[in-house]
Amino acid sequence: MNCPFFKQQLLKEFDADSIYAVAFRFAKQEITILSGLFGLAFGKFNEEFIEIVAHAFEDKIETQISIEEYTA
């Protein structure tokens, strides 16, 4: 998996400056159809957990990027 490319494309597609911002919008269900699919895949989150979920997604992507860069 090419995580740096994935991250770059995701940020570009959703006009965001961080993975957190994209994940937050998905978890909050602000992206119509895609948020519905996100909800099916990962479940719906109570308002109080949306920030935690968004940070967790961002941390996972950033960790994977670090691993790819380290092992390249």
PDB file of N, CA and C in Angstrom:
ATOM      1  N   MET A   1       0.857  -1.183   0.000  1.00  0.00           N
ATOM      2  CA  MET A   1       0.000   0.000   0.000  1.00  0.00           C
ATOM      3  C   MET A   1       0.896   1.238   0.000  1.00  0.00           C
ATOM      4  N   ASN A   2       0.538   2.208  -0.775  1.00  0.00           N
ATOM      5  CA  ASN A   2       1.304   3.446  -0.854  1.00  0.00           C
ATOM      6  C   ASN A   2       0.576   4.516  -0.043  1.00  0.00           C
ATOM      7  N   CYS A   3       0.808   4.503   1.266  1.00  0.00           N
ATOM      8  CA  CYS A   3       0.083   5.406   2.168  1.00  0.00           C
ATOM      9  C   CYS A   3       0.342   6.890   1.911  1.00  0.00           C
ATOM     10  N   PRO A   4       1.582   7.301   1.590  1.00  0.00           N
ATOM     11  CA  PRO A   4       1.769   8.729   1.310  1.00  0.00           C
ATOM     12  C   PRO A   4       0.912   9.196   0.122  1.00  0.00           C
ATOM     13  N   PHE A   5       0.828   8.351  -0.928  1.00  0.00           N
ATOM     14  CA  PHE A   5      -0.007   8.695  -2.082  1.00  0.00           C
ATOM     15  C   PHE A   5      -1.478   8.702  -1.693  1.00  0.00           C
ATOM     16  N   PHE A   6      -1.899   7.682  -0.918  1.00  0.00           N
ATOM     17  CA  PHE A   6      -3.278   7.601  -0.444  1.00  0.00           C
ATOM     18  C   PHE A   6      -3.649   8.860   0.333  1.00  0.00           C
ATOM     19  N   LYS A   7      -2.771   9.260   1.243  1.00  0.00           N
ATOM     20  CA  LYS A   7      -3.027  10.456   2.049  1.00  0.00           C
ATOM     21  C   LYS A   7      -3.143  11.694   1.165  1.00  0.00           C
ATOM     22  N   GLN A   8      -2.216  11.840   0.246  1.00  0.00           N
ATOM     23  CA  GLN A   8      -2.217  13.000  -0.650  1.00  0.00           C
ATOM     24  C   GLN A   8      -3.512  13.062  -1.464  1.00  0.00           C
ATOM     25  N   GLN A   9      -3.927  11.934  -2.004  1.00  0.00           N
ATOM     26  CA  GLN A   9      -5.152  11.895  -2.802  1.00  0.00           C
ATOM     27  C   GLN A   9      -6.396  12.173  -1.947  1.00  0.00           C
ATOM     28  N   LEU A  10      -6.416  11.623  -0.753  1.00  0.00           N
ATOM     29  CA  LEU A  10      -7.552  11.831   0.143  1.00  0.00           C
ATOM     30  C   LEU A  10      -7.688  13.306   0.514  1.00  0.00           C
ATOM     31  N   LEU A  11      -6.574  13.941   0.858  1.00  0.00           N
ATOM     32  CA  LEU A  11      -6.602  15.360   1.204  1.00  0.00           C
ATOM     33  C   LEU A  11      -7.044  16.203   0.018  1.00  0.00           C
ATOM     34  N   LYS A  12      -6.555  15.852  -1.153  1.00  0.00           N
ATOM     35  CA  LYS A  12      -6.923  16.580  -2.372  1.00  0.00           C
ATOM     36  C   LYS A  12      -8.413  16.406  -2.684  1.00  0.00           C
ATOM     37  N   GLU A  13      -8.883  15.168  -2.621  1.00  0.00           N
ATOM     38  CA  GLU A  13     -10.279  14.865  -2.957  1.00  0.00           C
ATOM     39  C   GLU A  13     -11.267  15.600  -2.056  1.00  0.00           C
ATOM     40  N   PHE A  14     -10.928  15.716  -0.780  1.00  0.00           N
ATOM     41  CA  PHE A  14     -11.853  16.335   0.171  1.00  0.00           C
ATOM     42  C   PHE A  14     -11.432  17.741   0.575  1.00  0.00           C
ATOM     43  N   ASP A  15     -10.471  18.293  -0.155  1.00  0.00           N
ATOM     44  CA  ASP A  15     -10.000  19.664   0.074  1.00  0.00           C
ATOM     45  C   ASP A  15      -9.772  19.916   1.567  1.00  0.00           C
ATOM     46  N   ALA A  16      -8.946  19.049   2.147  1.00  0.00           N
ATOM     47  CA  ALA A  16      -8.684  19.120   3.581  1.00  0.00           C
ATOM     48  C   ALA A  16      -7.185  19.271   3.822  1.00  0.00           C
ATOM     49  N   ASP A  17      -6.848  19.728   5.011  1.00  0.00           N
ATOM     50  CA  ASP A  17      -5.430  19.894   5.349  1.00  0.00           C
ATOM     51  C   ASP A  17      -4.907  18.792   6.266  1.00  0.00           C
ATOM     52  N   SER A  18      -5.777  17.864   6.656  1.00  0.00           N
ATOM     53  CA  SER A  18      -5.333  16.756   7.508  1.00  0.00           C
ATOM     54  C   SER A  18      -6.271  15.568   7.348  1.00  0.00           C
ATOM     55  N   ILE A  19      -5.733  14.384   7.647  1.00  0.00           N
ATOM     56  CA  ILE A  19      -6.557  13.176   7.647  1.00  0.00           C
ATOM     57  C   ILE A  19      -7.629  13.298   8.724  1.00  0.00           C
ATOM     58  N   TYR A  20      -7.272  13.924   9.834  1.00  0.00           N
ATOM     59  CA  TYR A  20      -8.246  14.149  10.912  1.00  0.00           C
ATOM     60  C   TYR A  20      -9.483  14.869  10.370  1.00  0.00           C
ATOM     61  N   ALA A  21      -9.284  15.922   9.575  1.00  0.00           N
ATOM     62  CA  ALA A  21     -10.408  16.706   9.048  1.00  0.00           C
ATOM     63  C   ALA A  21     -11.310  15.846   8.163  1.00  0.00           C
ATOM     64  N   VAL A  22     -10.702  14.985   7.360  1.00  0.00           N
ATOM     65  CA  VAL A  22     -11.483  14.101   6.487  1.00  0.00           C
ATOM     66  C   VAL A  22     -12.241  13.073   7.335  1.00  0.00           C
ATOM     67  N   ALA A  23     -11.530  12.415   8.236  1.00  0.00           N
ATOM     68  CA  ALA A  23     -12.157  11.389   9.071  1.00  0.00           C
ATOM     69  C   ALA A  23     -13.266  11.979   9.943  1.00  0.00           C
ATOM     70  N   PHE A  24     -13.062  13.183  10.429  1.00  0.00           N
ATOM     71  CA  PHE A  24     -14.075  13.845  11.244  1.00  0.00           C
ATOM     72  C   PHE A  24     -15.367  14.014  10.449  1.00  0.00           C
ATOM     73  N   ARG A  25     -15.222  14.458   9.203  1.00  0.00           N
ATOM     74  CA  ARG A  25     -16.410  14.653   8.352  1.00  0.00           C
ATOM     75  C   ARG A  25     -17.131  13.337   8.097  1.00  0.00           C
ATOM     76  N   PHE A  26     -16.376  12.247   7.885  1.00  0.00           N
ATOM     77  CA  PHE A  26     -16.997  10.940   7.691  1.00  0.00           C
ATOM     78  C   PHE A  26     -17.698  10.478   8.965  1.00  0.00           C
ATOM     79  N   ALA A  27     -17.006  10.555  10.085  1.00  0.00           N
ATOM     80  CA  ALA A  27     -17.574  10.079  11.345  1.00  0.00           C
ATOM     81  C   ALA A  27     -18.794  10.891  11.754  1.00  0.00           C
ATOM     82  N   LYS A  28     -18.798  12.172  11.417  1.00  0.00           N
ATOM     83  CA  LYS A  28     -19.928  13.035  11.741  1.00  0.00           C
ATOM     84  C   LYS A  28     -21.053  12.870  10.720  1.00  0.00           C
ATOM     85  N   GLN A  29     -20.775  12.117   9.668  1.00  0.00           N
ATOM     86  CA  GLN A  29     -21.721  11.829   8.586  1.00  0.00           C
ATOM     87  C   GLN A  29     -22.108  13.087   7.814  1.00  0.00           C
ATOM     88  N   GLU A  30     -21.091  13.871   7.473  1.00  0.00           N
ATOM     89  CA  GLU A  30     -21.295  15.097   6.709  1.00  0.00           C
ATOM     90  C   GLU A  30     -21.122  14.893   5.205  1.00  0.00           C
ATOM     91  N   ILE A  31     -20.714  13.706   4.782  1.00  0.00           N
ATOM     92  CA  ILE A  31     -20.436  13.460   3.371  1.00  0.00           C
ATOM     93  C   ILE A  31     -21.463  12.462   2.849  1.00  0.00           C
ATOM     94  N   THR A  32     -22.614  12.914   2.584  1.00  0.00           N
ATOM     95  CA  THR A  32     -23.780  12.179   2.112  1.00  0.00           C
ATOM     96  C   THR A  32     -23.611  10.666   1.991  1.00  0.00           C
ATOM     97  N   ILE A  33     -23.520  10.145   0.791  1.00  0.00           N
ATOM     98  CA  ILE A  33     -23.507   8.704   0.554  1.00  0.00           C
ATOM     99  C   ILE A  33     -22.278   8.045   1.163  1.00  0.00           C
ATOM    100  N   LEU A  34     -21.127   8.669   1.029  1.00  0.00           N
ATOM    101  CA  LEU A  34     -19.909   8.067   1.547  1.00  0.00           C
ATOM    102  C   LEU A  34     -19.959   7.909   3.065  1.00  0.00           C
ATOM    103  N   SER A  35     -20.553   8.854   3.745  1.00  0.00           N
ATOM    104  CA  SER A  35     -20.669   8.740   5.200  1.00  0.00           C
ATOM    105  C   SER A  35     -21.557   7.566   5.583  1.00  0.00           C
ATOM    106  N   GLY A  36     -22.582   7.315   4.781  1.00  0.00           N
ATOM    107  CA  GLY A  36     -23.443   6.160   5.030  1.00  0.00           C
ATOM    108  C   GLY A  36     -22.665   4.866   4.921  1.00  0.00           C
ATOM    109  N   LEU A  37     -21.808   4.780   3.917  1.00  0.00           N
ATOM    110  CA  LEU A  37     -20.962   3.597   3.744  1.00  0.00           C
ATOM    111  C   LEU A  37     -19.953   3.479   4.884  1.00  0.00           C
ATOM    112  N   PHE A  38     -19.410   4.620   5.300  1.00  0.00           N
ATOM    113  CA  PHE A  38     -18.493   4.643   6.445  1.00  0.00           C
ATOM    114  C   PHE A  38     -19.219   4.095   7.673  1.00  0.00           C
ATOM    115  N   GLY A  39     -20.451   4.527   7.867  1.00  0.00           N
ATOM    116  CA  GLY A  39     -21.248   4.059   8.996  1.00  0.00           C
ATOM    117  C   GLY A  39     -21.513   2.567   8.941  1.00  0.00           C
ATOM    118  N   LEU A  40     -21.760   2.054   7.730  1.00  0.00           N
ATOM    119  CA  LEU A  40     -21.975   0.615   7.585  1.00  0.00           C
ATOM    120  C   LEU A  40     -20.698  -0.166   7.907  1.00  0.00           C
ATOM    121  N   ALA A  41     -19.571   0.354   7.462  1.00  0.00           N
ATOM    122  CA  ALA A  41     -18.301  -0.337   7.660  1.00  0.00           C
ATOM    123  C   ALA A  41     -17.815  -0.270   9.104  1.00  0.00           C
ATOM    124  N   PHE A  42     -17.972   0.892   9.733  1.00  0.00           N
ATOM    125  CA  PHE A  42     -17.369   1.098  11.046  1.00  0.00           C
ATOM    126  C   PHE A  42     -18.376   1.386  12.153  1.00  0.00           C
ATOM    127  N   GLY A  43     -19.624   1.530  11.809  1.00  0.00           N
ATOM    128  CA  GLY A  43     -20.650   1.844  12.792  1.00  0.00           C
ATOM    129  C   GLY A  43     -20.838   3.342  12.927  1.00  0.00           C
ATOM    130  N   LYS A  44     -21.940   3.704  13.552  1.00  0.00           N
ATOM    131  CA  LYS A  44     -22.199   5.118  13.814  1.00  0.00           C
ATOM    132  C   LYS A  44     -21.633   5.448  15.191  1.00  0.00           C
ATOM    133  N   PHE A  45     -21.179   6.682  15.334  1.00  0.00           N
ATOM    134  CA  PHE A  45     -20.536   7.082  16.566  1.00  0.00           C
ATOM    135  C   PHE A  45     -21.342   8.149  17.279  1.00  0.00           C
ATOM    136  N   ASN A  46     -21.395   8.016  18.599  1.00  0.00           N
ATOM    137  CA  ASN A  46     -22.004   9.074  19.393  1.00  0.00           C
ATOM    138  C   ASN A  46     -21.181  10.336  19.209  1.00  0.00           C
ATOM    139  N   GLU A  47     -21.831  11.463  19.285  1.00  0.00           N
ATOM    140  CA  GLU A  47     -21.172  12.762  19.111  1.00  0.00           C
ATOM    141  C   GLU A  47     -19.910  12.885  19.959  1.00  0.00           C
ATOM    142  N   GLU A  48     -19.949  12.341  21.160  1.00  0.00           N
ATOM    143  CA  GLU A  48     -18.812  12.481  22.074  1.00  0.00           C
ATOM    144  C   GLU A  48     -17.572  11.701  21.633  1.00  0.00           C
ATOM    145  N   PHE A  49     -17.728  10.746  20.706  1.00  0.00           N
ATOM    146  CA  PHE A  49     -16.596   9.939  20.267  1.00  0.00           C
ATOM    147  C   PHE A  49     -16.058  10.311  18.888  1.00  0.00           C
ATOM    148  N   ILE A  50     -16.694  11.235  18.196  1.00  0.00           N
ATOM    149  CA  ILE A  50     -16.293  11.565  16.831  1.00  0.00           C
ATOM    150  C   ILE A  50     -14.848  12.063  16.766  1.00  0.00           C
ATOM    151  N   GLU A  51     -14.459  12.929  17.668  1.00  0.00           N
ATOM    152  CA  GLU A  51     -13.080  13.429  17.665  1.00  0.00           C
ATOM    153  C   GLU A  51     -12.080  12.302  17.922  1.00  0.00           C
ATOM    154  N   ILE A  52     -12.417  11.408  18.815  1.00  0.00           N
ATOM    155  CA  ILE A  52     -11.531  10.280  19.125  1.00  0.00           C
ATOM    156  C   ILE A  52     -11.359   9.388  17.899  1.00  0.00           C
ATOM    157  N   VAL A  53     -12.446   9.094  17.219  1.00  0.00           N
ATOM    158  CA  VAL A  53     -12.399   8.265  16.015  1.00  0.00           C
ATOM    159  C   VAL A  53     -11.566   8.940  14.931  1.00  0.00           C
ATOM    160  N   ALA A  54     -11.772  10.222  14.720  1.00  0.00           N
ATOM    161  CA  ALA A  54     -11.026  10.957  13.693  1.00  0.00           C
ATOM    162  C   ALA A  54      -9.532  10.952  13.998  1.00  0.00           C
ATOM    163  N   HIS A  55      -9.172  11.167  15.257  1.00  0.00           N
ATOM    164  CA  HIS A  55      -7.754  11.125  15.636  1.00  0.00           C
ATOM    165  C   HIS A  55      -7.177   9.717  15.444  1.00  0.00           C
ATOM    166  N   ALA A  56      -7.953   8.694  15.752  1.00  0.00           N
ATOM    167  CA  ALA A  56      -7.480   7.316  15.601  1.00  0.00           C
ATOM    168  C   ALA A  56      -7.202   6.993  14.136  1.00  0.00           C
ATOM    169  N   PHE A  57      -8.080   7.418  13.228  1.00  0.00           N
ATOM    170  CA  PHE A  57      -7.853   7.185  11.802  1.00  0.00           C
ATOM    171  C   PHE A  57      -6.599   7.918  11.337  1.00  0.00           C
ATOM    172  N   GLU A  58      -6.454   9.151  11.767  1.00  0.00           N
ATOM    173  CA  GLU A  58      -5.278   9.928  11.387  1.00  0.00           C
ATOM    174  C   GLU A  58      -4.006   9.256  11.921  1.00  0.00           C
ATOM    175  N   ASP A  59      -4.019   8.838  13.177  1.00  0.00           N
ATOM    176  CA  ASP A  59      -2.858   8.175  13.773  1.00  0.00           C
ATOM    177  C   ASP A  59      -2.496   6.900  13.012  1.00  0.00           C
ATOM    178  N   LYS A  60      -3.490   6.125  12.627  1.00  0.00           N
ATOM    179  CA  LYS A  60      -3.247   4.873  11.897  1.00  0.00           C
ATOM    180  C   LYS A  60      -2.580   5.155  10.548  1.00  0.00           C
ATOM    181  N   ILE A  61      -3.085   6.121   9.805  1.00  0.00           N
ATOM    182  CA  ILE A  61      -2.508   6.455   8.499  1.00  0.00           C
ATOM    183  C   ILE A  61      -1.086   6.979   8.670  1.00  0.00           C
ATOM    184  N   GLU A  62      -0.868   7.874   9.614  1.00  0.00           N
ATOM    185  CA  GLU A  62       0.465   8.441   9.832  1.00  0.00           C
ATOM    186  C   GLU A  62       1.462   7.364  10.286  1.00  0.00           C
ATOM    187  N   THR A  63       1.012   6.436  11.114  1.00  0.00           N
ATOM    188  CA  THR A  63       1.874   5.332  11.543  1.00  0.00           C
ATOM    189  C   THR A  63       2.259   4.459  10.356  1.00  0.00           C
ATOM    190  N   GLN A  64       1.286   4.168   9.494  1.00  0.00           N
ATOM    191  CA  GLN A  64       1.573   3.347   8.325  1.00  0.00           C
ATOM    192  C   GLN A  64       2.548   4.053   7.390  1.00  0.00           C
ATOM    193  N   ILE A  65       2.403   5.359   7.231  1.00  0.00           N
ATOM    194  CA  ILE A  65       3.342   6.131   6.403  1.00  0.00           C
ATOM    195  C   ILE A  65       4.748   6.033   6.994  1.00  0.00           C
ATOM    196  N   SER A  66       4.865   6.176   8.291  1.00  0.00           N
ATOM    197  CA  SER A  66       6.174   6.080   8.956  1.00  0.00           C
ATOM    198  C   SER A  66       6.802   4.711   8.751  1.00  0.00           C
ATOM    199  N   ILE A  67       6.002   3.670   8.853  1.00  0.00           N
ATOM    200  CA  ILE A  67       6.496   2.300   8.653  1.00  0.00           C
ATOM    201  C   ILE A  67       6.976   2.129   7.213  1.00  0.00           C
ATOM    202  N   GLU A  68       6.186   2.605   6.253  1.00  0.00           N
ATOM    203  CA  GLU A  68       6.588   2.493   4.853  1.00  0.00           C
ATOM    204  C   GLU A  68       7.884   3.253   4.577  1.00  0.00           C
ATOM    205  N   GLU A  69       8.003   4.438   5.142  1.00  0.00           N
ATOM    206  CA  GLU A  69       9.221   5.220   4.922  1.00  0.00           C
ATOM    207  C   GLU A  69      10.430   4.561   5.581  1.00  0.00           C
ATOM    208  N   TYR A  70      10.233   3.981   6.750  1.00  0.00           N
ATOM    209  CA  TYR A  70      11.321   3.342   7.483  1.00  0.00           C
ATOM    210  C   TYR A  70      11.811   2.073   6.774  1.00  0.00           C
ATOM    211  N   THR A  71      10.877   1.329   6.202  1.00  0.00           N
ATOM    212  CA  THR A  71      11.225   0.058   5.579  1.00  0.00           C
ATOM    213  C   THR A  71      11.567   0.194   4.098  1.00  0.00           C
ATOM    214  N   ALA A  72      11.459   1.391   3.545  1.00  0.00           N
ATOM    215  CA  ALA A  72      11.743   1.580   2.111  1.00  0.00           C
ATOM    216  C   ALA A  72      13.220   1.521   1.813  1.00  0.00           C
TER     217      ALA A  72
END
